[in-house]
Amino acid sequence: MIVTIINYGLSNLLSMSRAVRNLGHEPVVTSAPKDVDKAEILILPGVGAFKDGMDGLSHLELVEPIIKKARSGCPLLAICLGMQMLFDESDEFGVTKGLGLIPGRVERIPDLNVRDERQRVPHVSWNGLYPPDIGFVDDPRSEGTEDNFGSTLLLGAQPGDEVYFIHSFEGKPVDNRHIAAVTYYGGRRICAIVSNDSVFGTQFHPEKSGAVGLNILKNFLSLHKSPS
Amino acid sequence: MILGQMNEDRLIKDSMRPKVRLVARLDVKNNYLVKGIHLEGLRKMGDPNIYATDYYNQGIDEILYMDIVASLYNRNSLGDIIKRATEDVFVPIAVGGGLRGIEDVRGTLRLGADKVTINTAAIKNERIISEVAETFGSQCMVLSVEAKRRPDAMGWEAYYDNGREHSGKDAIEWVRRGVELGAGEILLTSVDQEGTEHGMDFELISKVCAAVNVPVIVSGGCGGAPDIAAAALSGASAVAVASVLHYKKADARSLKEQTLAKGVNMRL
């Protein structure tokens, strides 16, 4: 199966391609709107600044094709800056509009932790993934279950499994139902995975997160439906 | 583990002390992994990718490749090595040595590096720090600082060209300046301790970590878990290890287990 990876000039595309190939699929890296139009499954990677990312997508006339594709039910996985671009807007260098596929906004990680002590930003760390409803003590799920998170992306993952984060901004969904996993930094929750129908976003880098990350990618790629 | 029993208060508390990363540092010369002492007297070890893959399988958190002669000869011979590394190493890869400008950085990232470390070029022209940060994001721009104690014990001086040349800059001031200009992370190498496995310069580490609020990777002199734990207590976000791993005195997993046992949060 062909996995379409969107190139808008701002990512380590080789690592993503290699991860896709490692899982037995064929990556196609493209900047062409027509390739996005006919894609069966899409990955939107990204590192760097929000405005540069959105400018890159606009310049290549990719904004509308991506939105259209995502709304049509084509599985889309957006990573790091890509995930942030799924939101309505970001504070980074003034307010910039995003793709609007996940209601909410992107804000800077505070310089102080909950004890008002200085914390390091960017958040660069391997950090654990936890179900968003972990605070509820009556959770019936237990060890031995494949589905600990209630998300396709995290089938087979255990709460606390670690993935690689590197970011200064965080996405804040308006609707808690769009949060598929969280992590914790400086005493606060940070949204680690968003999902909305066939649209997924990971704040961390699955292609840089060892076996746990590759499993997340594999779960995503399993959403591919052969064209009928 | 029953999820319902997992206590969110504990997760919140743990998150005040982020996990410390263990970084394998691979100094490369002419396609060989080498190891020296005080960045000198190099010994040829073998194919860097074999070492990198081993460390990945042992659970290393990050790989750092340093082309240690590139600054002298103005070139970077790491290309093929990095390109091969990303085939089977799925953790972050940082690359440094001889990168002179935006185009060198772009080329290195295109080969599969996630971030670059820059020392010599930044000392010669500090504008490169802002240029890299603005073009690729500050998370990509790791300022590499090689610090050596001044003979009069009045602080540390920043060196370049792999610890050979002195810049006249105070290392702590230089780190501060680098972060102002957009560096998103610091790679701090103690030239005095490098390659000795005799412990790290914890005073230097504390001063640098207190001076800035970006993550600091510390390198030079790590002899095992007690040093990793002490570096973490001094404020380091990541510890680079070379000799201990290369000479197989410990593997990454056992280093992490021993460090965890000392109460430092690490990924296993």
Coordinates of C-alpha atoms in Angstrom, one line a residue:
Chain A
M1 CA 0.0 0.0 0.0
I2 CA 1.1 3.5 -0.8
V3 CA 1.5 6.0 2.1
T4 CA 1.4 9.6 1.0
I5 CA 3.8 11.8 3.1
I6 CA 3.3 15.6 2.6
N7 CA 6.4 17.6 2.1
Y8 CA 6.2 21.3 2.6
G9 CA 9.8 21.9 3.3
L10 CA 9.9 21.6 7.1
S11 CA 10.6 18.1 8.2
N12 CA 12.9 15.1 8.6
L13 CA 11.1 13.2 5.8
L14 CA 13.7 10.5 5.5
S15 CA 13.1 9.1 9.0
M16 CA 9.3 9.0 8.4
S17 CA 9.8 7.3 5.0
R18 CA 12.1 4.8 6.6
A19 CA 9.6 4.0 9.4
V20 CA 6.8 3.5 6.9
R21 CA 9.1 1.2 4.8
N22 CA 10.1 -0.7 8.0
L23 CA 6.4 -1.5 8.5
G24 CA 6.2 -3.0 5.0
H25 CA 4.6 -0.1 3.1
E26 CA 5.7 2.2 0.3
P27 CA 6.1 5.9 1.2
V28 CA 5.6 8.5 -1.4
V29 CA 6.8 12.0 -0.5
T30 CA 5.0 14.7 -2.3
S31 CA 4.3 18.4 -2.5
A32 CA 1.7 18.2 -5.2
P33 CA -2.0 18.9 -4.4
K34 CA -3.1 16.3 -7.0
D35 CA -1.2 13.6 -5.1
V36 CA -3.0 14.6 -1.9
D37 CA -6.3 14.4 -3.8
K38 CA -5.8 10.8 -4.8
A39 CA -4.1 9.7 -1.6
E40 CA -5.5 6.7 0.3
I41 CA -3.7 7.5 3.6
L42 CA -1.9 10.7 4.5
I43 CA 0.9 11.7 6.9
L44 CA 1.6 15.3 7.7
P45 CA 4.9 15.6 9.4
G46 CA 6.5 18.8 10.6
V47 CA 9.0 20.5 12.8
G48 CA 9.6 24.2 13.3
A49 CA 7.4 27.2 13.6
F50 CA 3.6 27.2 13.1
K51 CA 3.5 30.2 10.8
D52 CA 6.3 28.8 8.5
G53 CA 4.4 25.5 8.4
M54 CA 1.0 27.1 7.4
D55 CA 2.8 29.4 4.9
G56 CA 4.5 26.3 3.4
L57 CA 1.2 24.5 3.0
S58 CA -0.5 27.7 1.6
H59 CA 2.3 28.4 -0.8
L60 CA 2.0 24.9 -2.3
E61 CA -1.8 25.2 -2.3
L62 CA -2.1 22.2 0.0
V63 CA -4.4 23.6 2.6
E64 CA -7.7 23.0 0.8
P65 CA -6.8 19.5 -0.5
I66 CA -5.7 18.4 3.0
I67 CA -8.9 19.7 4.6
K68 CA -11.1 18.2 1.9
K69 CA -9.4 14.8 2.1
A70 CA -9.5 14.7 5.9
R71 CA -13.2 15.5 5.9
S72 CA -13.9 12.8 3.3
G73 CA -12.7 10.2 5.8
C74 CA -9.2 9.6 4.5
P75 CA -7.0 8.6 7.4
L76 CA -4.6 11.5 8.3
L77 CA -1.8 11.4 10.8
A78 CA -0.3 14.7 11.7
I79 CA 2.9 14.8 13.7
C80 CA 4.4 17.4 16.1
L81 CA 4.0 20.7 14.2
G82 CA 1.7 18.9 11.9
M83 CA -0.5 18.0 14.9
Q84 CA -0.5 21.6 16.0
M85 CA -1.6 22.7 12.5
L86 CA -4.8 20.6 12.9
F87 CA -6.1 23.2 15.4
D88 CA -8.0 26.4 14.6
E89 CA -5.1 28.8 15.5
S90 CA -1.8 29.3 17.2
D91 CA -0.2 31.9 19.4
E92 CA 3.3 31.3 18.0
F93 CA 4.7 34.7 16.6
G94 CA 1.3 36.4 16.6
V95 CA -2.0 34.5 15.9
T96 CA -1.9 32.3 12.9
K97 CA -4.8 30.3 11.5
G98 CA -4.5 26.5 11.3
L99 CA -6.3 23.8 9.3
G100 CA -9.3 23.8 11.7
L101 CA -9.7 20.0 11.8
I102 CA -9.6 19.9 15.6
P103 CA -11.5 22.7 17.4
G104 CA -9.1 24.4 19.8
R105 CA -5.9 26.4 19.9
V106 CA -2.1 26.1 20.3
E107 CA -0.4 27.9 23.1
R108 CA 3.1 28.1 24.5
I109 CA 4.1 25.7 27.3
P110 CA 4.4 27.9 30.4
D111 CA 7.9 28.8 31.6
L112 CA 6.9 28.0 35.2
N113 CA 5.6 24.7 36.5
V114 CA 2.6 24.4 38.8
R115 CA 4.9 25.2 41.8
D116 CA 5.9 28.4 40.1
E117 CA 9.4 27.1 39.6
R118 CA 11.2 27.7 36.3
Q119 CA 10.8 24.7 33.9
R120 CA 12.7 23.9 30.7
V121 CA 11.1 24.8 27.4
P122 CA 11.2 23.2 24.9
H123 CA 9.9 20.1 26.5
V124 CA 12.4 17.6 25.2
S125 CA 11.9 14.3 26.8
W126 CA 10.8 10.7 26.5
N127 CA 7.5 10.9 28.3
G128 CA 4.7 8.5 29.2
L129 CA 1.3 8.2 27.4
Y130 CA -1.8 8.0 29.6
P131 CA -5.5 7.6 28.9
P132 CA -7.2 11.0 29.3
D133 CA -9.7 9.6 31.8
I134 CA -7.0 8.3 34.1
G135 CA -8.3 10.4 37.0
F136 CA -11.4 8.2 37.3
V137 CA -10.8 5.6 39.8
D138 CA -13.5 3.2 38.7
D139 CA -11.9 2.5 35.3
P140 CA -12.8 -1.2 34.6
R141 CA -9.9 -1.7 32.2
S142 CA -7.0 -3.8 33.4
E143 CA -3.9 -5.5 32.5
G144 CA -4.2 -8.0 29.6
T145 CA -6.4 -5.8 27.6
E146 CA -5.1 -4.7 24.2
D147 CA -7.3 -1.6 24.3
N148 CA -6.1 0.5 27.3
F149 CA -6.8 3.9 25.8
G150 CA -10.0 3.4 23.7
S151 CA -8.1 4.6 20.6
T152 CA -7.2 2.7 17.5
L153 CA -3.8 4.4 17.5
L154 CA -2.9 3.0 20.9
L155 CA -4.0 -0.7 20.5
G156 CA -1.4 -2.8 22.3
A157 CA 0.1 0.2 24.1
Q158 CA 0.3 0.2 27.9
P159 CA -0.3 3.3 30.0
G160 CA 3.1 4.8 30.8
D161 CA 4.7 3.7 27.5
E162 CA 7.2 6.3 26.5
V163 CA 7.5 8.3 23.4
Y164 CA 9.8 11.2 22.3
F165 CA 8.5 14.8 22.6
I166 CA 10.2 17.9 21.4
H167 CA 8.1 21.0 21.4
S168 CA 7.6 24.5 22.9
F169 CA 3.9 24.8 22.1
E170 CA 0.9 22.5 23.0
G171 CA -2.5 21.9 21.4
K172 CA -5.5 22.5 23.6
P173 CA -8.7 20.9 22.2
V174 CA -12.0 22.6 23.1
D175 CA -13.7 19.2 23.3
N176 CA -12.2 16.7 25.7
R177 CA -13.5 13.9 23.4
H178 CA -10.8 14.8 20.9
I179 CA -8.0 14.0 23.4
A180 CA -6.9 10.4 22.9
A181 CA -3.9 10.4 25.2
V182 CA -2.1 12.8 27.5
T183 CA 1.3 13.2 29.0
Y184 CA 2.4 15.2 32.1
Y185 CA 5.0 18.0 32.3
G186 CA 5.7 20.4 35.1
G187 CA 2.7 19.2 37.0
R188 CA 0.3 19.8 34.1
R189 CA -1.4 17.6 31.5
I190 CA -0.3 18.1 27.9
C191 CA -2.4 16.7 25.1
A192 CA -0.3 14.0 23.4
I193 CA -2.7 12.6 20.9
V194 CA -5.8 14.1 19.3
S195 CA -8.3 12.3 17.2
N196 CA -11.5 13.3 15.4
D197 CA -13.0 10.6 13.2
S198 CA -10.2 9.7 10.7
V199 CA -8.0 12.6 11.7
F200 CA -5.2 11.9 14.2
G201 CA -2.4 14.0 15.6
T202 CA 0.6 13.1 17.8
Q203 CA 2.5 15.8 19.6
F204 CA 5.4 13.4 19.9
H205 CA 7.4 11.7 17.1
P206 CA 6.3 8.1 16.5
E207 CA 9.0 7.7 13.9
K208 CA 11.6 8.5 16.7
S209 CA 10.0 6.6 19.5
G210 CA 11.4 3.1 19.1
A211 CA 9.1 0.1 19.2
V212 CA 6.3 2.0 20.9
G213 CA 6.3 4.6 18.2
L214 CA 6.4 2.1 15.4
N215 CA 3.4 0.3 16.9
I216 CA 1.5 3.5 16.9
L217 CA 2.4 4.1 13.2
K218 CA 1.4 0.5 12.4
N219 CA -2.0 1.0 14.1
F220 CA -2.5 4.1 12.0
L221 CA -1.6 2.4 8.8
S222 CA -4.1 -0.4 9.6
L223 CA -6.9 2.2 9.1
H224 CA -6.2 2.2 5.4
K225 CA -9.2 1.0 3.4
S226 CA -8.5 -0.4 -0.1
P227 CA -10.3 1.6 -2.7
S228 CA -13.4 -0.2 -3.8
Chain B
M1 CA -1.4 -2.6 36.4
I2 CA -5.0 -1.7 37.0
L3 CA -5.5 1.7 35.4
G4 CA -8.0 2.8 38.1
Q5 CA -5.3 2.3 40.7
M6 CA -2.9 4.5 38.9
N7 CA -2.7 7.7 40.8
E8 CA -2.8 10.9 38.8
D9 CA -1.3 12.8 41.7
R10 CA 1.8 10.6 41.4
L11 CA 2.0 11.3 37.7
I12 CA 1.7 15.0 38.3
K13 CA 4.4 14.9 41.0
D14 CA 6.7 12.8 38.8
S15 CA 6.3 15.2 35.9
M16 CA 8.1 17.9 38.0
R17 CA 11.2 15.9 37.4
P18 CA 11.3 15.1 33.7
K19 CA 13.0 11.9 32.6
V20 CA 16.7 12.3 32.0
R21 CA 17.8 11.1 28.6
L22 CA 20.8 8.9 28.0
V23 CA 22.6 9.8 24.8
A24 CA 25.2 7.7 23.1
R25 CA 27.9 10.0 21.7
L26 CA 29.8 8.6 18.7
D27 CA 32.8 10.6 17.7
V28 CA 33.6 9.8 14.0
K29 CA 36.7 10.3 12.0
N30 CA 37.0 9.2 8.4
N31 CA 34.0 6.8 8.7
Y32 CA 35.3 5.2 11.9
L33 CA 34.1 5.5 15.4
V34 CA 37.0 6.8 17.5
K35 CA 37.5 7.6 21.1
G36 CA 40.1 9.8 22.7
I37 CA 40.9 11.3 26.0
H38 CA 40.4 15.1 26.4
L39 CA 39.3 15.0 22.8
E40 CA 42.8 13.9 21.8
G41 CA 44.8 10.7 21.2
L42 CA 42.1 9.0 19.2
R43 CA 41.7 5.2 19.1
K44 CA 39.9 3.6 16.1
M45 CA 36.9 1.5 17.3
G46 CA 35.0 0.4 14.2
D47 CA 31.8 1.0 12.1
P48 CA 29.8 3.6 13.9
N49 CA 26.5 2.2 12.7
I50 CA 27.1 -1.1 14.3
Y51 CA 27.5 0.6 17.6
A52 CA 24.5 2.9 17.0
T53 CA 22.2 -0.1 16.2
D54 CA 23.5 -1.9 19.3
Y55 CA 22.7 1.1 21.5
Y56 CA 19.3 1.5 19.9
N57 CA 18.5 -2.2 20.7
Q58 CA 19.7 -1.6 24.3
G59 CA 17.2 1.3 24.6
I60 CA 19.3 4.4 24.2
D61 CA 17.3 7.6 24.1
E62 CA 19.2 9.5 21.5
I63 CA 22.3 9.2 19.3
L64 CA 24.8 12.0 18.8
Y65 CA 27.2 11.8 15.9
M66 CA 30.2 14.1 16.0
D67 CA 32.5 14.5 13.0
I68 CA 35.5 15.4 15.0
V69 CA 37.8 16.5 12.2
A70 CA 35.3 18.3 10.1
S71 CA 36.1 21.7 11.6
L72 CA 39.7 21.3 10.8
Y73 CA 39.3 20.4 7.2
N74 CA 36.0 22.2 6.6
R75 CA 34.0 19.3 5.5
N76 CA 31.5 16.8 6.9
S77 CA 32.1 13.2 6.1
L78 CA 29.1 12.0 8.1
G79 CA 26.6 12.0 5.4
D80 CA 26.6 8.3 4.5
I81 CA 26.8 7.2 8.1
I82 CA 23.7 9.2 9.1
K83 CA 21.8 8.1 6.0
R84 CA 22.4 4.4 6.9
A85 CA 21.7 5.0 10.6
T86 CA 18.1 6.1 10.0
E87 CA 17.3 2.8 8.3
D88 CA 17.1 0.9 11.6
V89 CA 17.6 3.4 14.4
F90 CA 14.2 5.0 15.4
V91 CA 15.3 7.4 18.1
P92 CA 16.4 11.0 17.7
I93 CA 19.7 11.6 15.9
A94 CA 21.8 14.7 16.5
V95 CA 24.7 15.5 14.2
G96 CA 27.6 17.9 14.6
G97 CA 31.0 18.8 13.3
G98 CA 32.0 21.3 10.7
L99 CA 28.5 22.6 9.8
R100 CA 29.1 26.1 8.6
G101 CA 25.8 27.5 7.4
I102 CA 22.2 27.0 6.6
E103 CA 22.8 24.9 3.6
D104 CA 25.0 22.5 5.6
V105 CA 22.3 22.2 8.2
R106 CA 19.6 21.7 5.6
G107 CA 21.7 18.9 3.9
T108 CA 22.2 17.2 7.3
L109 CA 18.6 17.3 8.2
R110 CA 17.7 15.9 4.8
L111 CA 19.9 12.9 5.5
G112 CA 17.8 12.0 8.5
A113 CA 19.2 14.1 11.4
D114 CA 16.7 15.6 13.7
K115 CA 18.9 18.3 15.1
V116 CA 22.4 19.7 14.6
T117 CA 25.0 20.8 17.1
I118 CA 27.1 23.8 16.2
N119 CA 30.2 25.1 17.9
T120 CA 33.0 26.5 15.7
A121 CA 30.7 28.3 13.2
A122 CA 28.8 29.9 16.0
I123 CA 31.9 31.2 17.8
K124 CA 33.1 32.6 14.5
N125 CA 29.8 34.2 13.6
E126 CA 27.0 34.0 16.2
R127 CA 24.3 34.9 13.7
I128 CA 24.2 31.3 12.5
I129 CA 22.4 30.4 15.7
S130 CA 19.5 32.7 14.9
E131 CA 19.5 31.7 11.3
V132 CA 19.2 28.0 12.0
A133 CA 16.6 28.6 14.7
E134 CA 14.5 30.8 12.5
T135 CA 14.7 28.5 9.5
F136 CA 14.3 25.1 11.1
G137 CA 13.0 25.8 14.6
S138 CA 15.0 26.3 17.8
Q139 CA 14.5 22.6 18.7
C140 CA 16.9 21.9 15.8
M141 CA 19.6 24.3 16.9
V142 CA 21.8 22.7 19.6
L143 CA 24.6 25.0 20.6
S144 CA 27.7 22.9 21.4
V145 CA 30.0 24.4 24.0
E146 CA 33.4 22.9 24.8
A147 CA 34.3 24.3 28.2
K148 CA 37.7 24.1 29.8
R149 CA 38.6 25.4 33.2
R150 CA 40.7 28.5 33.1
P151 CA 44.2 27.9 34.6
D152 CA 43.5 30.6 37.3
A153 CA 40.3 28.6 38.2
M154 CA 38.3 31.7 37.4
G155 CA 35.5 30.0 35.5
W156 CA 35.6 28.2 32.2
E157 CA 36.5 29.3 28.7
A158 CA 34.7 28.1 25.5
Y159 CA 36.9 26.2 23.1
Y160 CA 36.4 25.2 19.5
D161 CA 37.8 23.1 16.8
N162 CA 37.3 20.1 19.0
G163 CA 38.9 21.6 22.1
R164 CA 42.0 22.8 20.3
E165 CA 41.3 26.5 20.0
H166 CA 40.3 28.9 22.7
S167 CA 37.7 31.6 21.9
G168 CA 38.3 34.0 24.8
K169 CA 34.6 33.7 25.6
D170 CA 33.4 32.8 29.1
A171 CA 31.6 29.5 28.7
I172 CA 28.6 30.4 30.9
E173 CA 28.1 33.8 29.3
W174 CA 28.4 32.2 25.9
V175 CA 25.7 29.7 26.7
R176 CA 23.4 32.5 27.9
R177 CA 24.0 34.4 24.7
G178 CA 23.4 31.4 22.6
V179 CA 20.0 30.8 24.1
E180 CA 19.1 34.5 23.6
L181 CA 19.9 34.1 20.0
G182 CA 17.6 31.1 19.7
A183 CA 19.5 27.9 20.6
G184 CA 16.9 25.4 21.8
E185 CA 19.3 23.1 23.6
I186 CA 22.9 23.1 24.8
L187 CA 25.4 20.3 24.4
L188 CA 28.0 21.0 27.1
T189 CA 31.3 19.1 26.9
S190 CA 33.9 19.4 29.6
V191 CA 37.2 19.2 27.8
D192 CA 39.0 18.6 31.1
Q193 CA 36.9 15.5 31.9
E194 CA 36.3 14.2 28.4
G195 CA 37.3 10.5 27.8
T196 CA 38.5 10.0 31.4
E197 CA 35.5 8.2 32.9
H198 CA 36.7 9.9 36.1
G199 CA 33.5 11.8 36.7
M200 CA 32.0 14.9 35.2
D201 CA 32.5 18.6 36.0
F202 CA 29.4 18.9 38.1
E203 CA 30.2 22.5 39.1
L204 CA 30.2 23.5 35.4
I205 CA 27.0 21.5 34.8
S206 CA 25.2 23.2 37.7
K207 CA 26.3 26.7 36.6
V208 CA 25.3 26.2 33.0
C209 CA 22.0 24.5 33.9
A210 CA 21.1 27.4 36.2
A211 CA 22.0 30.0 33.6
V212 CA 19.5 28.9 31.0
N213 CA 16.0 27.3 30.8
V214 CA 16.5 25.2 27.7
P215 CA 17.5 21.5 28.1
V216 CA 21.2 20.9 28.6
I217 CA 22.9 17.7 27.4
V218 CA 26.1 17.1 29.4
S219 CA 29.1 15.3 28.1
G220 CA 32.6 14.4 29.3
G221 CA 33.8 12.1 31.9
C222 CA 30.7 10.0 32.6
G223 CA 32.0 6.7 34.2
G224 CA 28.6 5.2 35.0
A225 CA 25.3 5.5 36.8
P226 CA 26.6 7.5 39.8
D227 CA 27.8 10.2 37.4
I228 CA 24.5 10.2 35.4
A229 CA 22.6 10.6 38.7
A230 CA 24.8 13.4 39.9
A231 CA 24.6 15.2 36.5
A232 CA 20.8 14.9 36.8
L233 CA 20.9 16.4 40.3
S234 CA 23.0 19.2 38.9
G235 CA 20.2 20.0 36.5
A236 CA 21.2 18.1 33.3
S237 CA 18.3 17.1 31.0
A238 CA 20.4 14.5 29.2
V239 CA 23.8 12.8 29.7
A240 CA 26.0 11.8 26.9
V241 CA 28.0 8.6 27.3
A242 CA 30.8 7.3 25.1
S243 CA 33.7 5.3 26.5
V244 CA 31.6 3.3 29.0
L245 CA 29.4 2.1 26.2
H246 CA 32.0 1.8 23.5
Y247 CA 34.3 -0.3 25.7
K248 CA 31.3 -2.3 26.8
K249 CA 31.8 -1.6 30.4
A250 CA 28.0 -1.3 30.7
D251 CA 25.1 -1.4 28.3
A252 CA 22.5 1.4 28.0
R253 CA 19.8 -0.6 29.7
S254 CA 21.9 -1.5 32.8
L255 CA 23.1 2.1 33.1
K256 CA 19.5 3.2 33.1
E257 CA 18.4 0.6 35.6
Q258 CA 21.2 1.6 38.0
T259 CA 20.4 5.3 37.5
L260 CA 16.7 4.7 38.2
A261 CA 17.7 2.8 41.3
K262 CA 19.3 6.1 42.5
G263 CA 16.0 7.8 42.2
V264 CA 16.5 9.5 38.8
N265 CA 13.5 9.4 36.5
M266 CA 14.6 7.6 33.2
R267 CA 12.9 5.7 30.4
L268 CA 13.5 2.0 30.4

